[in-house]
Amino acid sequence: MDAAVLLYTILAVVALHGVAGGGIGKHADSISAAEASVAFRAWFICELLYGPLSAVVRTSILLFLLRLRPSRLDRIVLYACLTTIYIFTAVYFFLNLFQCSPPSFFWRQFTEVDLEGSCARPDMVPKAAIAHSAVSAPSDWVTALMAVRLMRRSMLDWRTKMVTMMFLSLGAVAGAAMIVRIPFVQLLEITPDFLHRTVDVAMWSVIEPCIGIVAGSLPFIRMLFGQRRKRLNRRAESGIDLPELPTSGGIHVSTTWEVQSASMNQNCAVGGHTASVTAFLEDGEREGAQI
């Protein structure tokens, strides 16, 4: 999931640069050629990042499910989903990358009039995006159902099962976000008012992977806090918190009381563990100290 967060951060930074420094969201008659070039460059980079980002998010969730010791049939289903996602992601990535020749013609055509180049049919990328969404959304739903199935058979306590299933089921919401995105994807065809008409698809392209990252991260966050809470409870039950010793001057006189069940002379049992009591004498008290 670290790679997904990194890719998402890059995508968000590039998108914000396209909005602030370019003309994303604006009408064509209200921006300059330089702003249009910045905006289209941001669009191009975000289109390239979207496919791999979605694939990495889904890979992280599927690898987590594979750690739950699924049956042979479950493993086949999970690997089939993963393979399908990567095939369509690769096709979608290269279609976006080579939609123009050279690729930089996609954004440089607005500022360099004499630049030689061309772009493929305007409807090629929208159709590829719809196919990618149509495959990824069912994969998200299958993954969510598999998460519920595998968590029910796991050895975790029922509370952990319910919370983890709820978090992983957010993947179904990510799939729904991809379906909602499809009507807006049809607007990806390059038109004079492209930057204004495609604001909605840009918004859903940012929301959908974010939901996937949250769905894949929350189970681990809960486990992390659960382990931390158990560690703190164990320390509170078995240890004695003493003030920190000064860092300069003085001598340390330490007496350790060993745990023994039969003797009470100089022994003290504290929570079944050995307790250590340390006294500190300042420099002025050294003369009266006996070691």
Coordinates of C-alpha atoms in Angstrom, one line a residue:
M1 CA 0.0 0.0 0.0
D2 CA 3.0 2.3 0.4
A3 CA 3.4 2.3 -3.4
A4 CA -0.2 3.2 -3.8
V5 CA 0.0 6.1 -1.4
L6 CA 3.1 7.4 -3.2
L7 CA 1.4 7.2 -6.7
Y8 CA -1.7 8.8 -5.3
T9 CA 0.3 11.7 -3.8
I10 CA 2.0 12.3 -7.2
L11 CA -1.3 12.2 -9.0
A12 CA -2.8 14.6 -6.5
V13 CA 0.1 17.0 -6.8
V14 CA 0.0 17.0 -10.6
A15 CA -3.8 17.5 -10.6
L16 CA -3.5 20.4 -8.3
H17 CA -0.8 21.9 -10.5
G18 CA -3.1 21.5 -13.5
V19 CA -5.9 23.3 -11.6
A20 CA -3.8 26.1 -10.1
G21 CA -1.2 26.7 -12.9
G22 CA -3.3 25.5 -15.8
G23 CA -6.8 25.7 -17.0
I24 CA -8.5 22.6 -15.7
G25 CA -12.1 23.4 -15.0
K26 CA -12.1 26.5 -17.1
H27 CA -13.7 27.3 -20.5
A28 CA -11.3 27.4 -23.4
D29 CA -12.0 31.1 -24.1
S30 CA -10.9 32.1 -20.6
I31 CA -7.4 30.6 -20.6
S32 CA -4.2 31.3 -22.5
A33 CA -2.3 28.8 -24.7
A34 CA 0.4 28.4 -22.0
E35 CA -2.3 27.6 -19.4
A36 CA -3.9 25.1 -21.8
S37 CA -0.5 23.4 -22.3
V38 CA 0.0 23.1 -18.5
A39 CA -3.5 21.7 -18.0
F40 CA -3.2 19.1 -20.8
R41 CA 0.2 18.0 -19.6
A42 CA -1.3 17.5 -16.1
W43 CA -4.2 15.6 -17.7
F44 CA -1.8 13.4 -19.6
I45 CA 0.3 12.5 -16.6
C46 CA -2.8 11.8 -14.4
E47 CA -4.3 9.5 -17.1
L48 CA -1.0 7.5 -17.1
L49 CA -0.9 7.3 -13.3
Y50 CA -4.6 6.3 -12.8
G51 CA -4.3 2.8 -14.3
P52 CA -1.2 1.7 -12.4
L53 CA -2.5 3.3 -9.2
S54 CA -5.8 1.4 -9.3
A55 CA -3.9 -1.8 -10.0
V56 CA -1.5 -1.4 -7.1
V57 CA -4.4 -0.6 -4.7
R58 CA -6.2 -3.8 -5.8
T59 CA -3.0 -5.8 -5.6
S60 CA -2.5 -4.8 -2.0
I61 CA -6.0 -5.8 -1.0
L62 CA -5.8 -9.1 -2.8
L63 CA -2.4 -9.9 -1.3
F64 CA -3.9 -9.3 2.2
L65 CA -6.7 -11.8 1.4
L66 CA -4.2 -14.4 0.2
R67 CA -2.6 -14.2 3.7
L68 CA -5.9 -15.6 5.1
R69 CA -5.1 -19.1 3.8
P70 CA -7.9 -19.3 1.2
S71 CA -9.0 -22.5 -0.4
R72 CA -7.7 -23.6 -3.8
L73 CA -10.9 -22.3 -5.5
D74 CA -10.6 -19.0 -3.6
R75 CA -7.0 -18.6 -4.7
I76 CA -7.9 -19.2 -8.4
V77 CA -10.6 -16.5 -8.2
L78 CA -8.3 -14.0 -6.6
Y79 CA -5.5 -14.6 -9.1
A80 CA -8.0 -14.5 -12.0
C81 CA -9.1 -11.0 -10.8
L82 CA -5.6 -9.9 -10.4
T83 CA -4.5 -11.1 -13.8
T84 CA -7.5 -9.5 -15.5
I85 CA -6.9 -6.2 -13.8
Y86 CA -3.2 -6.1 -14.9
I87 CA -4.0 -7.0 -18.5
F88 CA -6.6 -4.3 -18.9
T89 CA -4.4 -1.8 -17.0
A90 CA -1.4 -2.5 -19.3
V91 CA -3.6 -2.0 -22.4
Y92 CA -5.2 1.2 -21.0
F93 CA -1.7 2.6 -20.0
F94 CA -0.2 2.2 -23.4
L95 CA -3.2 3.5 -25.2
N96 CA -3.0 6.6 -23.1
L97 CA 0.8 6.9 -23.6
F98 CA 0.7 6.6 -27.4
Q99 CA -2.6 8.4 -28.1
C100 CA -0.4 11.1 -29.8
S101 CA 2.8 10.8 -31.7
P102 CA 5.0 12.0 -30.2
P103 CA 3.4 11.7 -26.8
S104 CA 4.4 15.3 -25.9
F105 CA 2.3 16.5 -28.9
F106 CA -0.8 16.1 -26.6
W107 CA 0.1 19.3 -24.7
R108 CA 2.8 21.0 -26.8
Q109 CA 0.4 21.5 -29.7
F110 CA -1.0 24.6 -28.0
T111 CA 2.2 26.5 -27.6
E112 CA 4.3 25.3 -30.6
V113 CA 2.5 26.0 -33.8
D114 CA 5.1 24.4 -36.1
L115 CA 5.4 21.2 -34.0
E116 CA 4.8 18.1 -36.2
G117 CA 2.7 15.4 -34.7
S118 CA -0.8 13.9 -34.6
C119 CA -3.2 12.1 -32.3
A120 CA -5.3 9.0 -32.8
R121 CA -9.1 9.0 -33.1
P122 CA -10.7 11.1 -30.3
D123 CA -13.0 8.3 -29.2
M124 CA -10.2 5.8 -28.6
V125 CA -9.3 6.8 -25.0
P126 CA -12.9 7.1 -23.8
K127 CA -13.7 3.6 -25.1
A128 CA -10.6 2.2 -23.4
A129 CA -11.5 3.9 -20.1
I130 CA -15.0 2.5 -20.2
A131 CA -13.6 -1.0 -20.8
H132 CA -11.2 -0.6 -18.0
S133 CA -13.9 0.6 -15.6
A134 CA -16.3 -2.2 -16.7
V135 CA -13.7 -4.8 -15.8
S136 CA -12.3 -3.2 -12.6
A137 CA -15.7 -2.6 -11.0
P138 CA -16.8 -6.3 -11.0
S139 CA -13.4 -7.3 -9.7
D140 CA -13.9 -4.9 -6.8
W141 CA -17.2 -6.5 -6.0
V142 CA -15.8 -10.0 -6.2
T143 CA -12.9 -9.0 -4.0
A144 CA -15.3 -7.6 -1.4
L145 CA -17.4 -10.8 -1.4
M146 CA -14.2 -12.9 -1.1
A147 CA -13.1 -10.7 1.9
V148 CA -16.3 -11.4 3.7
R149 CA -16.1 -15.1 2.9
L150 CA -12.5 -15.5 4.1
M151 CA -12.9 -13.4 7.2
R152 CA -15.8 -15.5 8.3
R153 CA -13.6 -18.6 8.2
S154 CA -10.6 -17.0 9.9
M155 CA -9.6 -17.7 13.5
L156 CA -10.0 -14.0 14.6
D157 CA -12.5 -13.0 17.3
W158 CA -15.9 -12.0 16.0
R159 CA -15.4 -8.3 16.7
T160 CA -12.2 -8.2 14.7
K161 CA -13.9 -10.1 11.9
M162 CA -16.9 -7.7 11.7
V163 CA -14.7 -4.6 11.7
T164 CA -12.3 -6.0 9.1
M165 CA -15.1 -7.2 6.9
M166 CA -16.7 -3.8 7.1
F167 CA -13.4 -2.0 6.1
L168 CA -12.7 -4.4 3.2
S169 CA -16.2 -4.1 1.9
L170 CA -15.5 -0.5 1.1
G171 CA -13.9 -2.0 -2.0
A172 CA -17.5 -2.5 -3.3
V173 CA -17.9 1.3 -2.8
A174 CA -14.8 1.8 -5.0
G175 CA -16.4 -0.4 -7.6
A176 CA -19.6 1.7 -7.5
A177 CA -17.5 4.8 -7.9
M178 CA -16.0 3.4 -11.1
I179 CA -19.5 2.7 -12.4
V180 CA -20.6 6.3 -11.6
R181 CA -17.5 7.5 -13.4
I182 CA -18.4 5.8 -16.7
P183 CA -21.0 8.4 -18.0
F184 CA -18.4 11.1 -17.4
V185 CA -15.7 9.1 -19.2
Q186 CA -17.6 9.5 -22.4
L187 CA -16.6 13.2 -22.2
L188 CA -12.9 12.4 -22.5
E189 CA -13.1 12.9 -26.3
I190 CA -10.9 16.0 -27.1
T191 CA -13.1 19.0 -27.8
P192 CA -12.5 22.8 -27.7
D193 CA -14.1 22.9 -24.2
F194 CA -12.4 19.7 -23.0
L195 CA -10.9 21.1 -19.8
H196 CA -14.3 22.3 -18.5
R197 CA -16.4 19.3 -19.6
T198 CA -14.1 16.8 -17.9
V199 CA -14.1 18.2 -14.4
D200 CA -16.5 15.5 -13.2
V201 CA -14.4 12.6 -14.5
A202 CA -11.3 14.1 -13.0
M203 CA -13.1 14.3 -9.6
W204 CA -14.2 10.7 -9.7
S205 CA -10.8 9.6 -10.9
V206 CA -9.3 11.0 -7.7
I207 CA -12.1 9.8 -5.4
E208 CA -12.1 6.1 -6.5
P209 CA -8.5 5.2 -5.8
C210 CA -8.7 7.1 -2.5
I211 CA -11.6 4.9 -1.4
G212 CA -9.5 1.8 -2.3
I213 CA -6.5 3.0 -0.3
V214 CA -8.7 3.6 2.8
A215 CA -10.4 0.2 2.4
G216 CA -7.0 -1.5 2.2
S217 CA -5.4 0.4 5.0
L218 CA -8.0 0.5 7.8
P219 CA -7.7 -3.2 8.8
F220 CA -4.0 -2.8 9.3
I221 CA -4.5 0.4 11.2
R222 CA -7.0 -1.3 13.6
M223 CA -4.6 -4.2 14.1
L224 CA -1.7 -1.8 14.8
F225 CA -3.7 0.1 17.4
G226 CA -5.0 -3.1 18.9
Q227 CA -1.5 -4.4 19.4
R228 CA -0.4 -1.1 20.9
R229 CA -3.3 -1.2 23.3
K230 CA -2.5 -4.7 24.4
R231 CA 1.1 -3.8 25.0
L232 CA 0.2 -0.8 27.1
N233 CA -2.3 -2.9 29.1
R234 CA 0.3 -5.6 29.7
R235 CA 2.8 -3.0 30.9
A236 CA 0.3 -1.4 33.2
E237 CA -0.6 -4.7 34.8
S238 CA 2.9 -6.0 35.3
G239 CA 5.2 -3.0 35.8
I240 CA 5.8 0.0 38.1
D241 CA 6.3 3.3 36.5
L242 CA 8.9 5.3 38.4
P243 CA 10.0 8.9 37.9
E244 CA 12.9 9.3 35.5
L245 CA 16.3 9.6 37.1
P246 CA 18.3 12.9 36.7
T247 CA 20.9 12.8 34.0
S248 CA 23.8 14.5 35.9
G249 CA 25.5 14.2 39.3
G250 CA 24.9 11.8 42.2
I251 CA 25.1 8.1 42.6
H252 CA 22.6 5.3 42.1
V253 CA 21.7 2.8 44.8
S254 CA 19.7 0.0 43.5
T255 CA 17.9 -2.8 45.3
T256 CA 16.1 -5.5 43.4
W257 CA 13.4 -7.5 45.1
E258 CA 13.2 -11.0 43.7
V259 CA 9.9 -12.8 43.5
Q260 CA 9.7 -15.8 45.8
S261 CA 6.4 -17.3 46.9
A262 CA 7.6 -18.8 50.2
S263 CA 9.7 -16.0 51.7
M264 CA 8.5 -12.5 52.8
N265 CA 11.6 -11.2 54.5
Q266 CA 13.1 -9.1 51.8
N267 CA 11.1 -10.3 48.9
C268 CA 8.0 -8.7 47.3
A269 CA 5.9 -10.1 44.5
V270 CA 4.5 -7.5 42.3
G271 CA 2.1 -8.7 39.6
G272 CA 4.2 -11.9 39.1
H273 CA 7.2 -10.0 37.8
T274 CA 10.5 -8.7 39.3
A275 CA 10.3 -5.1 40.5
S276 CA 13.3 -2.8 40.7
V277 CA 13.5 0.2 43.1
T278 CA 16.2 2.7 42.5
A279 CA 17.1 5.6 44.8
F280 CA 19.2 8.6 43.8
L281 CA 21.4 10.6 46.1
E282 CA 22.5 14.2 45.2
D283 CA 26.1 15.3 45.4
G284 CA 25.6 16.9 48.8
E285 CA 24.2 13.7 50.2
R286 CA 27.1 11.4 49.2
E287 CA 28.8 11.7 52.6
G288 CA 25.9 10.2 54.4
A289 CA 25.4 7.4 52.0
Q290 CA 26.5 3.9 52.9
I291 CA 27.1 1.4 50.1

